[in-house]
Amino acid sequence: MASIAVGEVRGRGGGWWVRVRTRITAAAVVLSGLSISLMTAPPAAAAPGTFAYVANTNSDNVSVIDTSTNTVTATVFVGNAPRDVAVHPAGTFAYVTRAGADQVSVIDTSTNTVTATINVGDGPQGVAVNSAGTFVYVANSNSDNVSVIDTSTNTVTATVPVGDSPEELAVNQAGTFVYVANTDSDNVSVIDTSTNTVTATVPVGDSPEELAVNQAGTFVYVANTTSDNVSVIDTSTNTVTATIPVGDGPRGVDVNPAGTFVYVANADSGDVSVIDTSSNTVTTTIPVGAGLTGVALNPTGTAVYVSNTLSNNVAVIDTSTNTVTTTVGVGSFPQGLDVAATPGISTADCPVNSVITGGGFEITGPPANNLVSRPVNDSWEVSLTNESTEPITFTPYAVCAPTS
């Protein structure tokens, strides 16, 4: 069987999940007297890549930044003061809290359109998705609780009371615990996701605004806005084991994938503190701009994206040099943001009066992660993740045969 190469998939800034369903354009061959067509896939209709999604509170929209070019490629209107964004692990949907409407908007990343709106609690702020992509957790600041959304139905299935004015939250990689920063009660609520109940409350610094969990799930880093420090929670004991002084008014925080560095956005001093987790000390301070709010790393940890609310842009930091390499203009008063790999999609069907009887792929380059080749409905689907920076060239194909 012959097949035709359709291009390369490169790991720009992280793993790419590519779903390709073959479109029919190939010649026929004869096997055992039966005419069978080999159908190869054209280039994907929506190119895969890594994108940053930025919630612009005052302009009621979300900016979509292509991280390969650091340009805004789409602006999605959501309405009513969007506050934070979390992207589904598969990159297929972005969940946006809208503090002005007590809702969450669901953006389909393949079309950059809002496909669902979900009612949650009062004053939703932070949002997080578990690693399985099955549940979304929303911190409702005014109603002092967390809404749990089932992503299969886009409905709230549980509401969990927490501390006073929950602002942000994070889920560990195992999906077993959600950590909630309660700004007015100066503590962190720990929610057991198997029962959706708070099993521990951890006192931290003054006005905890945001937090992040390392990949191993062993430590939670909490940015305390008023006390100008970061609390480190050991998740095995749910106790604070270190307190790290940072800049003025820390609000955003994120951990790199290796768990070796924590990046803290300091709103009042206009800089980013870089914490070495081996010593729990600040090793670098990066000048960025005034009014820093959100911070998010790309999937490979090579770049940090920081929202500058007062200058209406997003700064991009190269983690190898700890310097700002560019700024990207976005909407008005950007706050929460997330960076994630999104899929490229191409679809195809067999000709009339024929059916898919098989399929497969040819591949060159480094081994793909999570490579799946299978029939799906009336198409043949090849999905893969490329976590390498080296290009992978792959050629999916389907085999179509007459129905009679």
Short mmCIF file of C-alpha atoms in Angstrom, two decimals:
data_model
loop_
_atom_site.label_atom_id
_atom_site.label_comp_id
_atom_site.label_asym_id
_atom_site.label_seq_id
_atom_site.Cartn_x
_atom_site.Cartn_y
_atom_site.Cartn_z
CA MET A 1 0.00 0.00 0.00
CA ALA A 2 1.26 3.42 -0.88
CA SER A 3 0.58 6.61 0.98
CA ILE A 4 1.35 10.27 0.50
CA ALA A 5 3.20 12.41 3.05
CA VAL A 6 1.10 15.32 4.25
CA GLY A 7 3.57 17.34 6.31
CA GLU A 8 5.26 17.67 9.65
CA VAL A 9 4.06 18.04 13.20
CA ARG A 10 6.52 19.98 15.32
CA GLY A 11 6.61 20.25 19.09
CA ARG A 12 6.62 24.05 19.27
CA GLY A 13 6.53 24.87 22.96
CA GLY A 14 5.03 21.59 24.07
CA GLY A 15 3.14 18.47 23.12
CA TRP A 16 0.73 18.72 20.23
CA TRP A 17 -2.31 16.52 20.14
CA VAL A 18 -3.21 16.03 16.50
CA ARG A 19 -6.44 14.41 15.39
CA VAL A 20 -6.60 13.60 11.72
CA ARG A 21 -9.53 11.96 9.99
CA THR A 22 -8.68 11.11 6.44
CA ARG A 23 -10.19 12.85 3.41
CA ILE A 24 -10.57 10.86 0.22
CA THR A 25 -8.28 11.73 -2.70
CA ALA A 26 -6.33 8.64 -3.75
CA ALA A 27 -6.03 6.09 -6.51
CA ALA A 28 -7.59 2.62 -6.43
CA VAL A 29 -5.83 -0.74 -6.35
CA VAL A 30 -7.22 -4.24 -6.83
CA LEU A 31 -6.89 -6.92 -4.15
CA SER A 32 -8.50 -10.35 -4.67
CA GLY A 33 -10.68 -8.91 -7.43
CA LEU A 34 -12.13 -6.20 -5.14
CA SER A 35 -11.56 -2.54 -5.92
CA ILE A 36 -10.15 -0.81 -2.82
CA SER A 37 -9.17 2.85 -2.54
CA LEU A 38 -6.38 4.14 -0.33
CA MET A 39 -7.37 7.48 1.08
CA THR A 40 -4.70 9.81 2.40
CA ALA A 41 -5.15 12.87 4.57
CA PRO A 42 -4.54 16.44 3.41
CA PRO A 43 -3.04 19.03 5.76
CA ALA A 44 -5.14 19.61 8.86
CA ALA A 45 -7.91 22.18 8.56
CA ALA A 46 -6.91 23.77 11.89
CA ALA A 47 -3.17 23.69 12.48
CA PRO A 48 -2.09 22.23 15.82
CA GLY A 49 -0.04 24.38 18.13
CA THR A 50 0.36 25.92 21.55
CA PHE A 51 -1.85 28.89 22.41
CA ALA A 52 -2.29 31.29 25.31
CA TYR A 53 -5.86 32.22 26.26
CA VAL A 54 -6.17 35.56 28.07
CA ALA A 55 -9.27 36.83 29.93
CA ASN A 56 -9.70 40.57 29.28
CA THR A 57 -12.00 41.74 32.07
CA ASN A 58 -12.92 45.21 30.85
CA SER A 59 -13.33 44.37 27.17
CA ASP A 60 -15.46 41.26 27.82
CA ASN A 61 -13.40 39.01 25.59
CA VAL A 62 -10.62 36.45 25.42
CA SER A 63 -7.47 36.96 23.36
CA VAL A 64 -5.94 33.87 21.73
CA ILE A 65 -2.16 34.12 21.28
CA ASP A 66 -0.26 31.77 18.97
CA THR A 67 2.90 31.14 21.01
CA SER A 68 4.94 30.21 17.93
CA THR A 69 4.64 33.80 16.67
CA ASN A 70 3.43 35.57 19.83
CA THR A 71 0.62 37.25 17.93
CA VAL A 72 -3.10 37.38 18.65
CA THR A 73 -4.84 35.13 16.11
CA ALA A 74 -8.39 35.39 17.48
CA THR A 75 -10.51 37.43 19.87
CA VAL A 76 -13.53 35.66 21.35
CA PHE A 77 -16.36 37.72 22.83
CA VAL A 78 -17.73 36.16 26.03
CA GLY A 79 -19.27 39.13 27.87
CA ASN A 80 -19.69 40.20 31.50
CA ALA A 81 -16.19 40.61 32.95
CA PRO A 82 -14.19 37.46 32.15
CA ARG A 83 -11.78 36.81 35.01
CA ASP A 84 -9.86 33.57 34.46
CA VAL A 85 -9.29 30.81 31.90
CA ALA A 86 -8.46 27.10 32.11
CA VAL A 87 -7.94 24.88 29.06
CA HIS A 88 -9.04 21.25 28.86
CA PRO A 89 -6.01 18.87 28.89
CA ALA A 90 -6.84 17.75 25.35
CA GLY A 91 -6.81 21.39 24.24
CA THR A 92 -10.34 21.12 22.88
CA PHE A 93 -12.15 23.58 25.17
CA ALA A 94 -11.31 26.66 27.21
CA TYR A 95 -13.39 27.43 30.32
CA VAL A 96 -13.78 31.13 31.15
CA THR A 97 -15.20 32.50 34.42
CA ARG A 98 -17.40 35.58 34.02
CA ALA A 99 -17.56 37.41 37.33
CA GLY A 100 -20.17 39.86 36.08
CA ALA A 101 -22.67 37.16 35.08
CA ASP A 102 -22.03 34.34 37.58
CA GLN A 103 -21.34 32.03 34.68
CA VAL A 104 -18.67 30.02 32.89
CA SER A 105 -18.38 30.28 29.12
CA VAL A 106 -17.06 27.27 27.20
CA ILE A 107 -14.98 28.07 24.11
CA ASP A 108 -14.47 25.44 21.41
CA THR A 109 -10.80 25.96 20.53
CA SER A 110 -11.19 24.52 17.03
CA THR A 111 -13.57 27.32 16.07
CA ASN A 112 -12.89 29.90 18.80
CA THR A 113 -16.59 30.25 19.50
CA VAL A 114 -18.62 29.97 22.70
CA THR A 115 -20.56 26.70 22.58
CA ALA A 116 -21.99 26.57 26.12
CA THR A 117 -22.75 28.80 29.09
CA ILE A 118 -22.94 27.34 32.61
CA ASN A 119 -24.49 29.01 35.66
CA VAL A 120 -22.27 28.78 38.76
CA GLY A 121 -22.02 30.61 42.11
CA ASP A 122 -21.79 34.31 42.91
CA GLY A 123 -18.73 36.15 41.61
CA PRO A 124 -16.75 33.33 39.96
CA GLN A 125 -13.01 34.01 39.87
CA GLY A 126 -10.52 31.16 39.50
CA VAL A 127 -11.09 28.06 37.36
CA ALA A 128 -9.20 24.77 37.00
CA VAL A 129 -9.67 21.50 35.08
CA ASN A 130 -8.53 18.12 36.36
CA SER A 131 -5.95 16.19 34.34
CA ALA A 132 -8.54 13.70 33.08
CA GLY A 133 -10.64 16.55 31.70
CA THR A 134 -13.75 15.23 33.42
CA PHE A 135 -14.39 18.02 35.94
CA VAL A 136 -13.97 21.79 36.09
CA TYR A 137 -13.70 23.56 39.47
CA VAL A 138 -14.78 27.20 39.91
CA ALA A 139 -14.03 29.45 42.90
CA ASN A 140 -17.05 31.65 43.64
CA SER A 141 -15.72 34.61 45.62
CA ASN A 142 -19.01 36.13 46.75
CA SER A 143 -20.82 32.93 47.71
CA ASP A 144 -17.80 31.33 49.44
CA ASN A 145 -18.01 28.04 47.61
CA VAL A 146 -16.67 25.99 44.70
CA SER A 147 -18.83 24.80 41.81
CA VAL A 148 -17.99 21.39 40.33
CA ILE A 149 -18.83 21.08 36.62
CA ASP A 150 -19.14 17.73 34.83
CA THR A 151 -17.57 18.37 31.41
CA SER A 152 -19.57 15.60 29.74
CA THR A 153 -22.80 17.50 30.37
CA ASN A 154 -21.57 21.02 31.16
CA THR A 155 -23.68 21.08 34.31
CA VAL A 156 -22.86 21.77 37.97
CA THR A 157 -23.02 18.47 39.86
CA ALA A 158 -21.80 19.66 43.28
CA THR A 159 -21.26 22.84 45.29
CA VAL A 160 -18.61 22.76 48.03
CA PRO A 161 -18.54 25.37 50.86
CA VAL A 162 -15.01 26.70 51.51
CA GLY A 163 -13.46 29.73 53.26
CA ASP A 164 -14.10 33.45 52.86
CA SER A 165 -13.75 34.94 49.37
CA PRO A 166 -12.13 32.09 47.46
CA GLU A 167 -10.15 33.61 44.59
CA GLU A 168 -8.16 30.90 42.85
CA LEU A 169 -7.79 27.15 42.97
CA ALA A 170 -5.68 24.33 41.59
CA VAL A 171 -6.06 20.57 41.11
CA ASN A 172 -3.23 18.11 41.70
CA GLN A 173 -2.10 15.95 38.78
CA ALA A 174 -3.79 12.86 40.20
CA GLY A 175 -7.10 14.72 40.35
CA THR A 176 -7.62 13.66 43.96
CA PHE A 177 -7.44 17.07 45.66
CA VAL A 178 -8.39 20.66 44.87
CA TYR A 179 -6.62 23.47 46.74
CA VAL A 180 -8.56 26.73 47.18
CA ALA A 181 -7.04 30.09 48.18
CA ASN A 182 -9.47 31.91 50.51
CA THR A 183 -8.44 35.56 50.40
CA ASP A 184 -10.40 36.94 53.34
CA SER A 185 -9.87 34.03 55.74
CA ASP A 186 -6.11 33.74 55.05
CA ASN A 187 -6.17 30.02 54.50
CA VAL A 188 -6.34 27.24 51.91
CA SER A 189 -9.19 24.74 51.76
CA VAL A 190 -8.31 21.19 50.66
CA ILE A 191 -11.17 19.44 48.83
CA ASP A 192 -11.21 15.65 48.48
CA THR A 193 -12.61 15.16 44.97
CA SER A 194 -13.93 11.67 45.73
CA THR A 195 -16.45 13.13 48.20
CA ASN A 196 -16.40 16.83 47.24
CA THR A 197 -15.86 17.81 50.85
CA VAL A 198 -13.22 19.92 52.59
CA THR A 199 -10.90 17.59 54.50
CA ALA A 200 -8.32 20.15 55.69
CA THR A 201 -7.89 23.90 56.13
CA VAL A 202 -4.33 25.25 56.07
CA PRO A 203 -3.48 28.72 57.50
CA VAL A 204 -1.15 30.68 55.19
CA GLY A 205 -0.12 34.34 54.79
CA ASP A 206 -2.24 37.46 54.43
CA SER A 207 -4.73 37.58 51.54
CA PRO A 208 -3.78 34.47 49.56
CA GLU A 209 -4.65 35.25 45.97
CA GLU A 210 -3.46 32.37 43.82
CA LEU A 211 -1.76 29.02 44.17
CA ALA A 212 -0.12 26.29 42.11
CA VAL A 213 0.62 22.59 42.65
CA ASN A 214 3.79 20.96 41.34
CA GLN A 215 3.50 18.03 38.91
CA ALA A 216 4.39 15.51 41.60
CA GLY A 217 1.58 16.82 43.80
CA THR A 218 3.92 17.12 46.77
CA PHE A 219 3.89 20.90 47.26
CA VAL A 220 1.44 23.77 46.85
CA TYR A 221 2.79 27.31 46.40
CA VAL A 222 0.50 30.10 47.63
CA ALA A 223 0.93 33.79 46.69
CA ASN A 224 -0.03 35.95 49.69
CA THR A 225 -0.80 39.41 48.32
CA THR A 226 -0.76 41.49 51.51
CA SER A 227 2.15 39.81 53.31
CA ASP A 228 4.36 39.84 50.18
CA ASN A 229 5.41 36.22 50.43
CA VAL A 230 4.75 32.69 49.22
CA SER A 231 3.66 29.89 51.54
CA VAL A 232 4.85 26.37 50.70
CA ILE A 233 2.41 23.64 51.76
CA ASP A 234 3.61 20.05 52.12
CA THR A 235 0.64 18.06 50.82
CA SER A 236 1.53 14.95 52.80
CA THR A 237 0.84 16.81 56.08
CA ASN A 238 -1.12 19.85 54.85
CA THR A 239 1.19 22.16 56.77
CA VAL A 240 3.26 25.17 55.72
CA THR A 241 6.93 24.14 55.67
CA ALA A 242 8.43 27.34 54.27
CA THR A 243 7.56 31.01 53.77
CA ILE A 244 9.45 32.82 51.00
CA PRO A 245 9.65 36.64 50.74
CA VAL A 246 8.99 37.87 47.18
CA GLY A 247 8.07 41.23 45.61
CA ASP A 248 5.26 43.64 46.47
CA GLY A 249 1.69 42.39 46.07
CA PRO A 250 2.22 38.87 44.66
CA ARG A 251 -0.87 37.71 42.81
CA GLY A 252 -0.02 35.14 40.12
CA VAL A 253 2.02 31.97 40.61
CA ASP A 254 2.93 28.92 38.53
CA VAL A 255 5.39 26.01 38.71
CA ASN A 256 7.45 24.74 35.78
CA PRO A 257 6.77 21.15 34.62
CA ALA A 258 9.99 19.85 36.22
CA GLY A 259 9.01 21.35 39.57
CA THR A 260 12.38 23.10 39.87
CA PHE A 261 11.25 26.72 39.63
CA VAL A 262 8.23 28.76 40.72
CA TYR A 263 7.34 32.03 39.00
CA VAL A 264 5.50 34.70 41.02
CA ALA A 265 3.90 37.80 39.45
CA ASN A 266 4.19 40.76 41.82
CA ALA A 267 1.48 43.30 40.97
CA ASP A 268 2.78 46.28 42.94
CA SER A 269 6.51 46.00 42.27
CA GLY A 270 5.97 45.12 38.61
CA ASP A 271 8.32 42.16 38.53
CA VAL A 272 8.43 38.36 38.57
CA SER A 273 10.22 36.50 41.36
CA VAL A 274 11.86 33.21 40.38
CA ILE A 275 12.01 30.71 43.26
CA ASP A 276 14.44 27.79 43.23
CA THR A 277 12.41 24.98 44.82
CA SER A 278 15.51 23.12 46.00
CA SER A 279 16.34 25.94 48.41
CA ASN A 280 13.01 27.81 48.54
CA THR A 281 14.77 31.09 47.84
CA VAL A 282 14.34 33.78 45.17
CA THR A 283 17.28 33.47 42.78
CA THR A 284 16.19 36.00 40.14
CA THR A 285 13.86 38.98 39.90
CA ILE A 286 12.68 39.92 36.40
CA PRO A 287 11.38 43.45 35.69
CA VAL A 288 8.16 43.21 33.67
CA GLY A 289 5.63 46.03 34.14
CA ALA A 290 2.93 47.48 36.36
CA GLY A 291 -0.15 45.61 37.54
CA LEU A 292 0.95 42.02 36.96
CA THR A 293 -1.83 39.53 37.60
CA GLY A 294 -1.81 36.14 35.89
CA VAL A 295 1.17 33.91 35.15
CA ALA A 296 1.32 30.66 33.16
CA LEU A 297 4.09 28.54 31.67
CA ASN A 298 3.95 26.80 28.33
CA PRO A 299 3.85 22.96 28.44
CA THR A 300 7.64 22.57 28.10
CA GLY A 301 8.53 25.26 30.62
CA THR A 302 10.57 27.30 28.15
CA ALA A 303 8.42 30.43 28.33
CA VAL A 304 6.35 32.25 30.96
CA TYR A 305 3.34 34.37 30.00
CA VAL A 306 2.42 37.22 32.38
CA SER A 307 -0.66 39.44 32.08
CA ASN A 308 -0.09 43.19 32.64
CA THR A 309 -3.47 44.62 33.61
CA LEU A 310 -2.44 48.29 33.51
CA SER A 311 -0.70 48.16 30.14
CA ASN A 312 -3.16 45.80 28.41
CA ASN A 313 -0.58 43.32 27.25
CA VAL A 314 1.03 39.98 27.99
CA ALA A 315 4.79 39.76 28.61
CA VAL A 316 6.71 36.70 27.42
CA ILE A 317 9.69 35.57 29.51
CA ASP A 318 12.37 33.22 28.16
CA THR A 319 13.14 30.90 31.08
CA SER A 320 16.63 30.12 29.79
CA THR A 321 17.68 33.77 30.20
CA ASN A 322 14.98 35.05 32.57
CA THR A 323 14.37 38.06 30.37
CA VAL A 324 11.28 39.48 28.69
CA THR A 325 11.61 38.77 24.97
CA THR A 326 8.40 40.42 23.75
CA THR A 327 5.04 41.83 24.79
CA VAL A 328 1.75 41.05 23.07
CA GLY A 329 -1.08 43.57 23.05
CA VAL A 330 -4.42 42.10 24.13
CA GLY A 331 -7.75 43.45 25.40
CA SER A 332 -8.52 45.78 28.27
CA PHE A 333 -7.44 44.79 31.80
CA PRO A 334 -6.16 41.24 31.15
CA GLN A 335 -6.13 39.02 34.23
CA GLY A 336 -6.21 35.22 34.25
CA LEU A 337 -4.61 33.22 31.44
CA ASP A 338 -3.68 29.67 30.51
CA VAL A 339 -1.29 28.17 27.96
CA ALA A 340 -1.98 24.79 26.36
CA ALA A 341 -1.44 22.65 23.29
CA THR A 342 -4.50 22.39 21.05
CA PRO A 343 -5.31 19.81 18.37
CA GLY A 344 -5.33 20.20 14.61
CA ILE A 345 -8.33 18.59 12.96
CA SER A 346 -8.93 17.23 9.47
CA THR A 347 -11.94 15.15 8.47
CA ALA A 348 -12.73 12.86 5.55
CA ASP A 349 -15.33 10.36 4.46
CA CYS A 350 -15.33 7.44 2.06
CA PRO A 351 -17.03 8.00 -1.30
CA VAL A 352 -20.73 7.27 -1.71
CA ASN A 353 -21.55 3.55 -1.77
CA SER A 354 -18.32 2.56 0.01
CA VAL A 355 -17.23 1.90 3.57
CA ILE A 356 -14.01 2.10 5.58
CA THR A 357 -12.55 -1.39 5.90
CA GLY A 358 -9.23 -0.45 7.48
CA GLY A 359 -6.53 2.15 7.81
CA GLY A 360 -3.20 2.98 9.31
CA PHE A 361 -0.28 5.40 9.09
CA GLU A 362 3.34 5.82 8.15
CA ILE A 363 5.59 7.82 10.44
CA THR A 364 9.15 9.14 10.47
CA GLY A 365 11.04 11.00 13.17
CA PRO A 366 11.08 10.46 16.93
CA PRO A 367 8.51 8.13 18.47
CA ALA A 368 5.13 9.78 18.95
CA ASN A 369 3.44 9.91 22.33
CA ASN A 370 -0.05 8.41 22.69
CA LEU A 371 -0.37 7.40 19.04
CA VAL A 372 -3.79 5.95 18.21
CA SER A 373 -5.06 4.80 14.80
CA ARG A 374 -8.68 3.66 14.67
CA PRO A 375 -12.03 3.95 12.90
CA VAL A 376 -14.33 6.59 14.35
CA ASN A 377 -17.87 6.76 12.96
CA ASP A 378 -17.47 7.12 9.19
CA SER A 379 -13.84 8.21 9.29
CA TRP A 380 -10.44 6.84 10.10
CA GLU A 381 -8.79 8.72 12.94
CA VAL A 382 -5.12 9.02 13.77
CA SER A 383 -4.28 10.93 16.95
CA LEU A 384 -0.84 11.60 18.36
CA THR A 385 1.02 13.77 20.80
CA ASN A 386 4.47 15.09 19.91
CA GLU A 387 6.25 16.13 23.09
CA SER A 388 9.61 16.29 21.34
CA THR A 389 11.00 19.45 19.75
CA GLU A 390 11.99 17.32 16.75
CA PRO A 391 9.47 17.16 13.87
CA ILE A 392 7.39 14.09 13.28
CA THR A 393 6.24 13.37 9.71
CA PHE A 394 3.18 11.15 9.63
CA THR A 395 0.91 9.88 6.88
CA PRO A 396 -2.48 8.54 7.95
CA TYR A 397 -4.58 6.64 5.42
CA ALA A 398 -7.90 4.85 5.23
CA VAL A 399 -8.96 1.92 3.07
CA CYS A 400 -12.40 2.25 1.45
CA ALA A 401 -14.28 -0.57 -0.24
CA PRO A 402 -17.62 -0.74 -2.13
CA THR A 403 -20.66 -1.73 -0.07
CA SER A 404 -21.70 -4.24 -2.73
#
